[in-house]
Coordinates of C-alpha atoms in Angstrom, one line a residue:
M1 CA 0.3 -15.0 -17.8
G2 CA 0.5 -17.3 -14.8
S3 CA -2.3 -19.0 -12.9
A4 CA -3.6 -18.0 -9.5
P5 CA -2.1 -20.2 -6.8
P6 CA -4.3 -22.2 -4.5
V7 CA -4.7 -19.5 -1.9
T8 CA -7.5 -19.3 0.7
V9 CA -10.2 -17.0 -0.6
S10 CA -10.8 -14.9 2.5
P11 CA -13.3 -12.0 2.6
G12 CA -12.0 -8.5 2.9
G13 CA -11.0 -8.0 6.6
G14 CA -11.3 -11.8 7.1
F15 CA -7.7 -11.9 8.5
L16 CA -9.1 -10.7 11.8
L17 CA -11.4 -13.8 12.1
E18 CA -8.9 -16.4 11.0
R19 CA -6.5 -18.3 13.3
T20 CA -3.0 -17.0 12.5
G21 CA -1.3 -19.4 10.1
S22 CA -4.4 -21.4 9.3
V23 CA -4.8 -20.1 5.7
T24 CA -2.8 -20.4 2.6
I25 CA -1.6 -17.0 1.2
L26 CA 0.4 -16.1 -1.9
I27 CA 4.1 -15.7 -1.1
P28 CA 6.9 -14.7 -3.5
E29 CA 8.3 -18.2 -3.4
M30 CA 5.2 -19.5 -5.1
L31 CA 5.6 -17.5 -8.3
A32 CA 5.2 -19.2 -11.6
D33 CA 8.0 -19.0 -14.2
E34 CA 6.0 -16.6 -16.4
Q35 CA 5.6 -14.2 -13.5
R36 CA 9.3 -14.2 -12.7
M37 CA 10.0 -13.5 -16.4
M38 CA 7.7 -10.5 -16.2
K39 CA 9.6 -9.1 -13.2
E40 CA 12.9 -9.7 -15.0
T41 CA 11.6 -7.9 -18.1
A42 CA 10.7 -4.9 -16.0
E43 CA 14.0 -4.9 -14.0
D44 CA 16.0 -5.2 -17.3
F45 CA 14.0 -2.3 -18.7
M46 CA 14.8 -0.1 -15.7
R47 CA 18.5 -0.9 -15.9
R48 CA 18.8 -0.3 -19.7
E49 CA 16.3 2.4 -20.4
V50 CA 15.6 4.4 -17.3
E51 CA 18.4 4.4 -14.7
P52 CA 21.0 5.8 -17.2
H53 CA 18.8 8.8 -17.6
I54 CA 18.0 9.7 -14.0
A55 CA 19.6 13.1 -14.1
A56 CA 17.8 14.1 -17.3
I57 CA 14.5 12.7 -15.9
E58 CA 14.9 14.9 -12.8
E59 CA 15.4 17.9 -15.0
K60 CA 12.3 17.1 -17.0
A61 CA 14.2 16.9 -20.3
P62 CA 11.6 17.6 -23.0
G63 CA 10.1 14.5 -24.5
L64 CA 12.1 12.1 -22.4
M65 CA 9.4 10.8 -20.1
R66 CA 7.0 10.4 -23.0
A67 CA 9.7 8.5 -24.9
L68 CA 10.4 6.2 -22.0
M69 CA 6.7 5.4 -21.6
R70 CA 6.5 4.4 -25.3
K71 CA 9.5 2.1 -24.9
A72 CA 7.8 0.6 -21.8
G73 CA 4.8 -0.1 -24.0
E74 CA 7.0 -1.8 -26.6
V75 CA 8.1 -4.4 -24.1
G76 CA 4.6 -5.0 -22.8
L77 CA 4.9 -3.2 -19.5
L78 CA 2.1 -0.7 -20.1
G79 CA -0.5 -3.2 -21.3
H80 CA -0.3 -5.9 -18.7
D81 CA -3.7 -5.1 -17.1
V82 CA -5.4 -4.3 -20.5
P83 CA -7.5 -7.2 -22.0
E84 CA -5.9 -9.0 -24.9
E85 CA -8.7 -8.1 -27.2
F86 CA -7.7 -4.4 -26.8
G87 CA -3.9 -4.9 -27.4
G88 CA -2.9 -5.8 -23.9
L89 CA -1.7 -8.9 -22.1
G90 CA -4.7 -9.5 -19.9
G91 CA -2.3 -10.5 -17.1
D92 CA -2.8 -11.3 -13.4
K93 CA -2.6 -8.9 -10.5
T94 CA 0.5 -10.6 -9.1
S95 CA 2.6 -10.0 -12.3
S96 CA 1.3 -6.5 -12.3
S97 CA 2.5 -6.0 -8.8
L98 CA 5.9 -7.4 -9.8
I99 CA 6.2 -4.7 -12.5
T100 CA 5.3 -2.0 -10.0
E101 CA 7.9 -3.2 -7.6
A102 CA 10.6 -3.2 -10.3
V103 CA 9.9 0.3 -11.6
S104 CA 9.9 1.8 -8.0
R105 CA 13.7 2.3 -7.9
V106 CA 13.3 5.6 -9.7
G107 CA 10.5 7.6 -8.1
S108 CA 9.7 10.1 -10.9
F109 CA 9.4 7.4 -13.5
A110 CA 7.5 5.1 -11.1
V111 CA 4.9 7.9 -10.5
S112 CA 4.5 8.6 -14.2
F113 CA 4.3 4.9 -15.0
G114 CA 1.9 4.2 -12.1
A115 CA -0.4 7.1 -13.0
H116 CA -0.7 5.8 -16.5
V117 CA -1.1 2.0 -16.0
G118 CA -3.1 2.3 -12.8
I119 CA -5.4 5.3 -12.1
G120 CA -5.1 6.5 -15.8
T121 CA -5.9 3.3 -17.7
M122 CA -7.9 1.2 -15.2
P123 CA -11.0 3.4 -15.2
I124 CA -11.4 2.7 -18.9
V125 CA -10.6 -1.1 -18.4
L126 CA -13.2 -1.4 -15.7
F127 CA -15.9 1.1 -16.6
G128 CA -15.5 1.9 -20.3
T129 CA -18.0 1.1 -23.0
P130 CA -16.8 -1.2 -25.8
A131 CA -16.4 1.8 -28.0
Q132 CA -14.4 3.7 -25.4
K133 CA -12.2 0.7 -24.8
Q134 CA -11.6 0.3 -28.5
K135 CA -10.8 3.9 -28.9
Y136 CA -8.3 4.3 -26.1
L137 CA -6.9 1.0 -24.7
P138 CA -4.8 -0.1 -27.7
G139 CA -2.9 3.2 -27.6
L140 CA -2.6 3.2 -23.9
A141 CA -1.2 -0.4 -23.9
S142 CA 1.4 0.5 -26.6
G143 CA 2.4 3.9 -25.2
D144 CA 1.2 5.8 -28.2
L145 CA -1.3 7.4 -25.7
V146 CA -0.7 8.5 -22.1
A147 CA -3.4 8.7 -19.5
A148 CA -4.0 10.9 -16.5
Y149 CA -6.6 11.0 -13.6
A150 CA -8.1 14.3 -12.6
L151 CA -10.0 14.1 -9.3
T152 CA -8.4 16.6 -6.9
E153 CA -9.5 20.2 -6.9
P154 CA -8.3 23.3 -4.9
G155 CA -11.2 22.8 -2.6
S156 CA -11.6 19.0 -2.6
G157 CA -8.8 16.6 -1.9
S158 CA -9.6 13.8 0.6
D159 CA -13.2 15.0 0.4
A160 CA -13.5 14.0 -3.2
L161 CA -17.2 14.3 -3.4
A162 CA -17.0 18.0 -2.6
A163 CA -15.8 18.7 -6.1
R164 CA -17.1 21.9 -7.7
T165 CA -16.4 21.2 -11.4
K166 CA -19.7 21.3 -13.2
A167 CA -20.9 19.4 -16.2
V168 CA -23.9 20.7 -18.2
R169 CA -25.6 18.8 -21.1
D170 CA -25.8 20.9 -24.3
G171 CA -27.5 19.0 -27.1
D172 CA -25.0 16.4 -28.4
K173 CA -22.2 17.8 -26.1
W174 CA -21.2 18.2 -22.5
R175 CA -19.7 21.4 -21.2
L176 CA -17.3 21.1 -18.3
T177 CA -16.3 24.1 -16.1
G178 CA -13.9 24.0 -13.2
T179 CA -10.3 23.5 -12.1
K180 CA -8.3 20.3 -11.2
Q181 CA -5.0 20.4 -9.5
F182 CA -1.9 18.2 -8.8
I183 CA -2.6 16.1 -11.9
T184 CA 0.2 13.6 -12.6
N185 CA 1.2 13.3 -16.3
A186 CA -0.9 16.4 -17.2
G187 CA 2.0 18.0 -19.1
F188 CA 2.0 15.3 -21.8
A189 CA -1.1 13.1 -21.3
D190 CA -3.5 12.6 -24.2
I191 CA -6.6 11.5 -22.2
F192 CA -7.9 12.5 -18.8
T193 CA -10.5 10.9 -16.6
V194 CA -12.2 14.0 -15.2
F195 CA -14.8 14.1 -12.4
A196 CA -17.5 16.6 -12.4
K197 CA -21.1 17.1 -11.1
V198 CA -24.1 16.9 -13.3
D199 CA -26.9 19.2 -12.2
G200 CA -24.7 20.3 -9.3
E201 CA -25.0 17.0 -7.5
K202 CA -24.6 13.9 -9.7
F203 CA -20.9 13.0 -9.3
T204 CA -19.8 11.7 -12.7
A205 CA -16.7 10.7 -14.6
F206 CA -15.9 11.9 -18.1
L207 CA -13.2 11.1 -20.7
V208 CA -11.6 14.3 -21.9
D209 CA -9.1 14.4 -24.8
R210 CA -6.2 16.8 -24.6
D211 CA -7.4 18.7 -27.6
A212 CA -10.9 19.3 -26.3
P213 CA -12.0 22.9 -26.8
G214 CA -11.9 24.8 -23.6
L215 CA -9.2 22.6 -21.9
T216 CA -6.0 24.3 -20.8
I217 CA -3.0 22.7 -19.1
G218 CA -1.5 24.9 -16.5
P219 CA 2.2 25.3 -15.7
E220 CA 4.3 22.6 -14.1
E221 CA 4.4 22.5 -10.3
H222 CA 7.8 22.7 -8.6
K223 CA 7.8 19.9 -6.1
L224 CA 9.9 18.7 -3.1
G225 CA 10.4 15.3 -4.7
I226 CA 9.4 13.2 -7.8
R227 CA 10.6 16.3 -9.7
G228 CA 10.9 14.4 -13.0
S229 CA 7.2 13.6 -13.1
S230 CA 4.8 16.1 -14.6
T231 CA 2.3 17.7 -12.3
C232 CA 0.0 20.4 -13.6
P233 CA -3.4 21.9 -13.1
L234 CA -6.2 21.5 -15.6
I235 CA -8.4 24.5 -16.3
L236 CA -11.8 23.6 -17.9
E237 CA -13.5 26.7 -19.3
D238 CA -16.7 25.7 -21.0
C239 CA -14.8 22.6 -22.1
Q240 CA -16.7 20.8 -24.9
I241 CA -16.7 17.0 -25.1
P242 CA -19.0 14.6 -26.9
A243 CA -22.2 13.2 -25.4
D244 CA -20.7 9.7 -25.3
A245 CA -17.7 10.8 -23.2
V246 CA -19.4 9.8 -19.9
L247 CA -17.5 7.0 -18.2
G248 CA -19.7 4.6 -16.4
E249 CA -23.1 6.0 -15.3
I250 CA -24.2 9.5 -14.5
G251 CA -24.2 10.0 -10.8
K252 CA -22.1 6.9 -10.1
G253 CA -18.7 8.5 -10.4
H254 CA -17.9 7.7 -6.8
K255 CA -17.8 4.0 -7.7
I256 CA -15.0 4.8 -10.2
A257 CA -13.2 7.2 -8.0
F258 CA -13.0 5.0 -4.9
N259 CA -12.3 1.7 -6.6
I260 CA -9.6 3.2 -8.7
L261 CA -8.1 4.6 -5.5
N262 CA -8.2 1.1 -4.0
I263 CA -6.0 -0.1 -6.9
G264 CA -3.7 2.9 -6.5
R265 CA -3.3 2.2 -2.8
W266 CA -2.5 -1.4 -3.3
K267 CA 0.0 -0.6 -6.0
L268 CA 1.6 2.1 -3.8
G269 CA 2.2 -0.4 -1.1
V270 CA 3.8 -2.8 -3.5
G271 CA 6.0 0.0 -4.9
A272 CA 7.2 0.8 -1.3
V273 CA 8.6 -2.8 -1.1
G274 CA 10.7 -2.2 -4.2
G275 CA 11.8 1.2 -2.8
A276 CA 12.8 -0.3 0.5
K277 CA 14.9 -3.0 -1.2
Y278 CA 16.7 -0.3 -3.2
C279 CA 17.4 1.6 0.1
L280 CA 18.9 -1.6 1.6
E281 CA 21.0 -2.0 -1.5
L282 CA 22.3 1.5 -1.3
G283 CA 22.8 1.5 2.5
V284 CA 24.5 -1.8 2.8
G285 CA 26.8 -1.0 -0.2
Y286 CA 27.9 2.3 1.4
A287 CA 28.3 0.8 4.9
K288 CA 30.7 -1.8 3.6
E289 CA 32.8 0.7 1.8
R290 CA 32.8 3.7 4.2
K291 CA 35.5 3.4 6.9
Q292 CA 35.7 5.2 10.2
F293 CA 38.0 4.5 13.1
G294 CA 39.9 2.0 10.9
K295 CA 37.0 -0.3 10.0
P296 CA 33.9 -0.3 7.7
I297 CA 30.9 1.3 9.4
A298 CA 28.9 -1.9 8.6
E299 CA 30.7 -3.4 11.6
F300 CA 29.2 -0.8 14.0
D301 CA 26.2 -2.0 16.0
L302 CA 24.0 1.0 15.5
I303 CA 24.5 0.8 11.7
R304 CA 23.7 -2.9 11.9
K305 CA 20.6 -2.1 13.9
K306 CA 19.3 0.1 11.1
I307 CA 20.0 -2.5 8.4
G308 CA 18.4 -5.3 10.5
E309 CA 15.2 -3.3 11.0
M310 CA 15.0 -2.3 7.4
A311 CA 15.4 -5.9 6.2
M312 CA 12.8 -7.1 8.7
L313 CA 10.2 -4.5 7.7
T314 CA 10.8 -5.1 4.0
Y315 CA 10.1 -8.8 4.6
V316 CA 6.8 -8.0 6.4
A317 CA 5.7 -5.5 3.8
E318 CA 6.5 -7.9 1.0
S319 CA 4.5 -10.6 2.8
M320 CA 1.5 -8.3 3.0
A321 CA 1.7 -7.1 -0.6
F322 CA 1.9 -10.6 -2.1
R323 CA -0.9 -11.8 0.1
T324 CA -3.2 -9.0 -1.1
A325 CA -2.2 -9.7 -4.8
G326 CA -3.1 -13.3 -4.2
L327 CA -6.5 -12.4 -2.9
L328 CA -7.2 -10.2 -5.9
D329 CA -6.1 -12.9 -8.3
A330 CA -8.2 -15.5 -6.5
R331 CA -11.2 -13.2 -7.2
K332 CA -10.1 -12.3 -10.7
E333 CA -13.4 -13.5 -12.2
S334 CA -15.3 -11.0 -10.1
G335 CA -13.4 -8.1 -11.5
L336 CA -14.4 -4.8 -9.9
E337 CA -16.1 -6.6 -7.0
G338 CA -12.8 -8.2 -6.0
I339 CA -11.1 -4.8 -5.8
E340 CA -13.8 -3.4 -3.7
E341 CA -13.9 -6.5 -1.4
H342 CA -10.3 -5.9 -0.4
A343 CA -10.4 -2.1 0.1
I344 CA -9.4 -2.7 3.8
E345 CA -6.2 -4.6 2.8
A346 CA -5.4 -2.0 0.1
S347 CA -5.5 0.9 2.7
I348 CA -3.5 -1.2 5.2
I349 CA -0.6 -1.9 2.9
K350 CA -0.7 1.7 1.6
V351 CA -0.2 3.1 5.1
F352 CA 2.3 0.5 6.2
G353 CA 4.3 0.5 3.0
S354 CA 4.5 4.3 2.7
E355 CA 5.5 4.9 6.3
M356 CA 8.0 2.0 6.2
L357 CA 9.7 3.3 3.0
F358 CA 9.9 6.9 4.3
W359 CA 11.6 5.6 7.5
A360 CA 13.9 3.3 5.5
A361 CA 14.9 6.2 3.2
D362 CA 15.7 8.4 6.2
E363 CA 17.7 5.7 8.0
T364 CA 19.6 5.0 4.8
L365 CA 20.5 8.7 4.4
Q366 CA 21.7 8.5 8.0
I367 CA 24.0 5.7 7.1
F368 CA 25.4 7.8 4.3
G369 CA 25.9 10.7 6.8
G370 CA 26.9 14.0 5.2
A371 CA 27.2 12.4 1.8
G372 CA 23.6 11.4 1.9
Y373 CA 22.6 15.1 2.0
I374 CA 24.5 15.7 -1.3
A375 CA 22.6 15.4 -4.6
D376 CA 25.5 13.4 -6.1
Y377 CA 24.3 10.4 -4.1
P378 CA 21.0 8.7 -5.0
I379 CA 19.7 8.5 -1.4
E380 CA 19.2 12.3 -1.5
R381 CA 16.7 11.9 -4.3
V382 CA 15.1 8.7 -2.8
S383 CA 14.5 10.5 0.5
R384 CA 12.7 13.4 -1.2
D385 CA 10.7 11.1 -3.5
A386 CA 9.5 8.9 -0.6
R387 CA 7.6 11.7 1.2
I388 CA 4.8 11.9 -1.3
N389 CA 3.6 8.4 -0.7
R390 CA 1.9 9.3 2.6
I391 CA -0.2 11.9 0.7
F392 CA -0.9 10.1 -2.6
E393 CA -4.1 8.0 -3.1
G394 CA -5.8 9.4 0.0
T395 CA -3.6 10.6 2.8
N396 CA -2.6 8.1 5.5
E397 CA -4.9 9.9 7.9
I398 CA -7.9 9.2 5.6
N399 CA -6.8 5.6 5.0
R400 CA -6.5 5.1 8.8
L401 CA -10.2 6.2 9.1
L402 CA -11.2 3.9 6.3
V403 CA -9.7 0.7 7.8
P404 CA -11.8 0.4 11.0
G405 CA -14.7 2.3 9.5
T406 CA -15.1 -0.1 6.6
L407 CA -14.5 -3.1 8.9
L408 CA -17.2 -2.1 11.4
K409 CA -19.6 -1.1 8.7
R410 CA -19.3 -4.6 7.2
A411 CA -19.8 -6.1 10.6
M412 CA -22.9 -4.2 11.3
T413 CA -24.5 -5.2 8.0
G414 CA -23.5 -8.8 8.5
R415 CA -21.2 -8.8 5.5
L416 CA -18.3 -9.8 7.9
P417 CA -19.2 -12.1 10.8
L418 CA -17.2 -10.0 13.3
M419 CA -20.1 -10.1 15.8
G420 CA -19.5 -13.8 16.3
L421 CA -15.9 -13.1 17.4
M422 CA -17.1 -10.3 19.7
G423 CA -19.5 -12.8 21.3
E424 CA -16.6 -15.2 21.9
V425 CA -14.5 -12.6 23.5
Q426 CA -17.2 -11.4 25.8
A427 CA -17.9 -15.0 26.9
E428 CA -14.2 -15.6 27.6
L429 CA -13.9 -12.4 29.6
K430 CA -16.9 -13.4 31.8
E431 CA -15.2 -16.8 32.4
P432 CA -11.4 -16.2 32.0
S433 CA -10.6 -19.9 32.5
K434 CA -11.8 -20.4 28.9
I435 CA -8.8 -18.4 27.6
N436 CA -6.2 -20.8 26.6
L437 CA -2.9 -19.3 27.8
T438 CA -0.8 -22.3 26.7
V439 CA 1.6 -21.4 23.9
P440 CA 0.7 -23.5 20.9
E441 CA 3.1 -26.3 19.9
G442 CA 5.2 -26.1 16.8
L443 CA 7.2 -23.5 15.0
L444 CA 6.3 -19.8 15.8
G445 CA 3.8 -21.0 18.4
L446 CA 4.4 -17.9 20.6
E447 CA 4.1 -15.6 17.6
R448 CA 0.8 -17.3 16.5
Q449 CA -0.5 -16.8 20.0
K450 CA 0.5 -13.2 20.2
C451 CA -1.2 -12.4 16.9
D452 CA -4.4 -14.3 17.8
F453 CA -4.5 -12.5 21.2
A454 CA -4.0 -9.2 19.5
K455 CA -7.0 -10.0 17.2
R456 CA -9.2 -10.6 20.3
A457 CA -7.9 -7.5 22.0
V458 CA -8.7 -5.2 19.2
T459 CA -12.1 -6.8 18.8
Y460 CA -12.8 -6.1 22.5
A461 CA -11.6 -2.5 22.2
A462 CA -13.8 -2.0 19.0
S463 CA -16.8 -3.4 20.8
V464 CA -16.3 -1.0 23.7
A465 CA -16.0 1.9 21.3
V466 CA -19.2 0.9 19.4
Q467 CA -21.1 0.6 22.7
K468 CA -20.0 3.9 24.0
Y469 CA -20.3 6.0 20.9
M470 CA -22.6 4.2 18.5
Q471 CA -23.2 6.4 15.3
K472 CA -20.9 9.1 16.8
L473 CA -17.9 6.8 16.5
S474 CA -17.1 8.2 13.1
D475 CA -16.3 11.5 14.7
K476 CA -13.7 10.0 17.1
Q477 CA -10.8 10.2 14.7
E478 CA -8.1 9.6 17.3
L479 CA -9.8 6.5 18.5
L480 CA -10.3 5.2 15.0
G481 CA -6.6 5.9 14.3
V482 CA -5.7 3.6 17.3
L483 CA -7.9 0.8 16.0
A484 CA -6.5 1.3 12.5
D485 CA -2.9 1.0 13.7
A486 CA -3.8 -2.1 15.7
L487 CA -5.4 -3.7 12.6
I488 CA -2.5 -2.7 10.4
N489 CA 0.0 -4.4 12.8
I490 CA -2.3 -7.5 13.0
Y491 CA -2.4 -7.9 9.2
A492 CA 1.3 -7.4 9.2
M493 CA 2.0 -10.0 11.9
D494 CA -0.5 -12.5 10.4
S495 CA 1.0 -12.2 7.0
A496 CA 4.6 -12.6 8.2
V497 CA 3.8 -15.6 10.4
T498 CA 1.7 -17.3 7.7
R499 CA 4.4 -16.7 5.0
T500 CA 7.1 -18.0 7.2
L501 CA 5.2 -21.2 8.1
Q502 CA 4.6 -21.9 4.4
L503 CA 8.2 -21.3 3.7
V504 CA 9.3 -23.8 6.3
K505 CA 6.9 -26.4 4.7
M506 CA 8.4 -25.7 1.3
Q507 CA 12.1 -25.4 2.2
G508 CA 12.7 -26.8 5.6
E509 CA 13.6 -25.0 8.8
D510 CA 17.3 -24.9 8.2
R511 CA 16.9 -22.9 5.0
T512 CA 14.4 -20.5 6.5
R513 CA 16.2 -19.3 9.6
V514 CA 16.3 -15.6 8.4
P515 CA 12.6 -15.4 7.8
I516 CA 11.9 -17.0 11.2
W517 CA 14.1 -14.4 12.9
M518 CA 12.4 -11.6 11.0
T519 CA 9.0 -12.9 12.0
Q520 CA 10.0 -13.3 15.6
L521 CA 11.4 -9.8 15.7
F522 CA 8.5 -8.1 14.1
V523 CA 5.8 -9.9 16.1
S524 CA 7.6 -9.1 19.3
Q525 CA 7.5 -5.4 18.5
A526 CA 4.1 -5.2 16.9
H527 CA 2.4 -7.1 19.8
E528 CA 3.7 -4.4 22.2
R529 CA 2.5 -1.6 20.0
V530 CA -1.0 -3.0 19.7
F531 CA -1.5 -3.5 23.4
D532 CA 0.1 -0.2 24.4
S533 CA -2.1 1.7 22.1
L534 CA -5.3 -0.2 23.0
R535 CA -4.7 0.4 26.7
E536 CA -4.3 4.1 26.0
S537 CA -7.5 4.2 24.0
L538 CA -9.5 2.4 26.7
M539 CA -8.3 4.9 29.3
W540 CA -9.4 7.7 27.0
M541 CA -12.8 6.2 26.4
S542 CA -13.6 5.2 29.9
Q543 CA -14.6 7.0 33.1
D544 CA -12.1 6.8 36.0
E545 CA -13.9 3.9 37.6
E546 CA -14.2 1.9 34.4
W547 CA -10.8 2.0 32.8
G548 CA -9.1 -0.2 35.3
R549 CA -11.6 -3.0 34.7
E550 CA -11.4 -2.7 30.9
I551 CA -7.6 -2.6 30.9
G552 CA -7.7 -5.7 33.1
D553 CA -9.9 -7.4 30.6
I554 CA -7.6 -6.6 27.7
N555 CA -4.5 -7.7 29.7
K556 CA -6.0 -11.2 29.9
Y557 CA -5.0 -11.5 26.2
Y558 CA -1.5 -10.0 26.7
A559 CA 1.3 -12.5 26.1
L560 CA 4.1 -11.7 28.5
S561 CA 6.7 -13.9 26.9
R562 CA 9.6 -12.0 25.4
V563 CA 12.3 -12.7 22.9
N564 CA 15.8 -11.4 22.5
T565 CA 15.3 -8.7 19.9
F566 CA 19.0 -7.6 20.1
S567 CA 20.2 -11.1 19.0
L568 CA 17.5 -11.4 16.3
R569 CA 18.3 -8.0 14.8
R570 CA 22.0 -8.6 14.7
K571 CA 21.6 -12.0 12.9
I572 CA 19.3 -10.4 10.4
A573 CA 21.7 -7.6 9.8
L574 CA 24.7 -9.8 9.3
H575 CA 22.8 -11.9 6.8
T576 CA 21.8 -8.8 4.9
I577 CA 25.3 -7.3 4.9
E578 CA 26.8 -10.5 3.7
A579 CA 24.3 -10.7 0.9
G580 CA 24.8 -7.1 -0.1
G581 CA 21.1 -6.2 0.4
Y582 CA 17.7 -7.8 0.8
A583 CA 18.1 -11.5 0.0
L584 CA 15.9 -14.4 0.9

């Protein structure tokens, strides 16, 4: 199912330590033929089997979603991540992400599909016993069985370990009591991964069949978006399951919960790329047809601005998503460890992708004007569906806390050699003549410098924060949020620059002008965001007599050179309009 490309195997968070453009990452242009075929299969399935039934899906037509899932299984889309010995394809993460991108055009189906193949099936793939895998995986791969993941409770959402559902051993059975809420696919799922506490404290995962005595499925929730997906509560009243229904180890349920969420976050970021491409397709198509004041609105500068920004952000998000897929595939042999290793990147693309898609959907609706507010036009549905992504798989607020928190924890334990970079920065600031202000030669030299300087600036701000607050830093959520946004922008800049440099090597500069423009535009914007937010955080952290010195320090890494963002955006927009949507 495609071999892993020769990418640089970086540690999780390693992008902060690497010179921008110095590593090799996976980019879409490196895909193998087998991987492209898998994407085409998924796209064809969506066109033939799903998109003609959007209205019925949104109305939750009885049996329809279940039937579509079974058809997806027939063409191999449900079993891609399932090992071959259990009826799957045993495929790579890159191909899996291509499938996710393809199904994202229809939010309700994408959510049902993703809950099944990701958080529903992967707990059994990664943690199941041989007997559990043999019992469930063949059916999950074929679509004869549908899976769901039951973690959230009325009193525990982001704080998953605060779950109150209890599990008590009773001879050759377990008895589960509690309530789970907002469970995707619950209305028709056959198997649930349910989290409960043994002896009131040992957080543990269990496999619960739909027909288990004592399990009741509550009514469907009425939702703002993704209305065609099933979302129900589970009520467990002395629910009886076999003794061998434990998934993984007793008391180690957190390993399952958090690593499966990492998978979900990465997949959600990938799906946002597909959603943004769909928004561009809709927005460009309407802008070329809709006329006002005697000409198509696609000729108006403010409409072109929206299209140019959307195309640029889609390119950046796509670069981040493929880079992360490449890292996971490069660590494929390590399995679960590879997923945990790149938890930082998973949270980053989840936040970036979900916020980018929500903005893109809103801007596309604005292009449609009043028509976009009418249900007859697809952007109305897309706009509602996009909102959930900032809540799914850990809210964006929680993921923002995880990004710097995980990075600093790894630095403190020596797992990530960030202390070395901190030492370099401190030495440079003591002797500023050591800072090389000369723009590097070659393509995107200014962009490479801006990204490298941003890496040093956030490292400096993080070191100030650690020195000032020590263990109390985890309570400074606004500060952690600033560091997270800086790191997100840095991963985005680094991924876009690196992808574009690789593209130029592959195709030549003349054929890669649009990616170059996109990269220049994004880095110009992201560089300013990083430094503005870090300056604000230093003012907040420091006493009046200190903040001037610290901002002076960080400004030593501020690249003053500007680019003509108006011109770049217009050229990107014209290319996108002529192509009819996202096209590279």
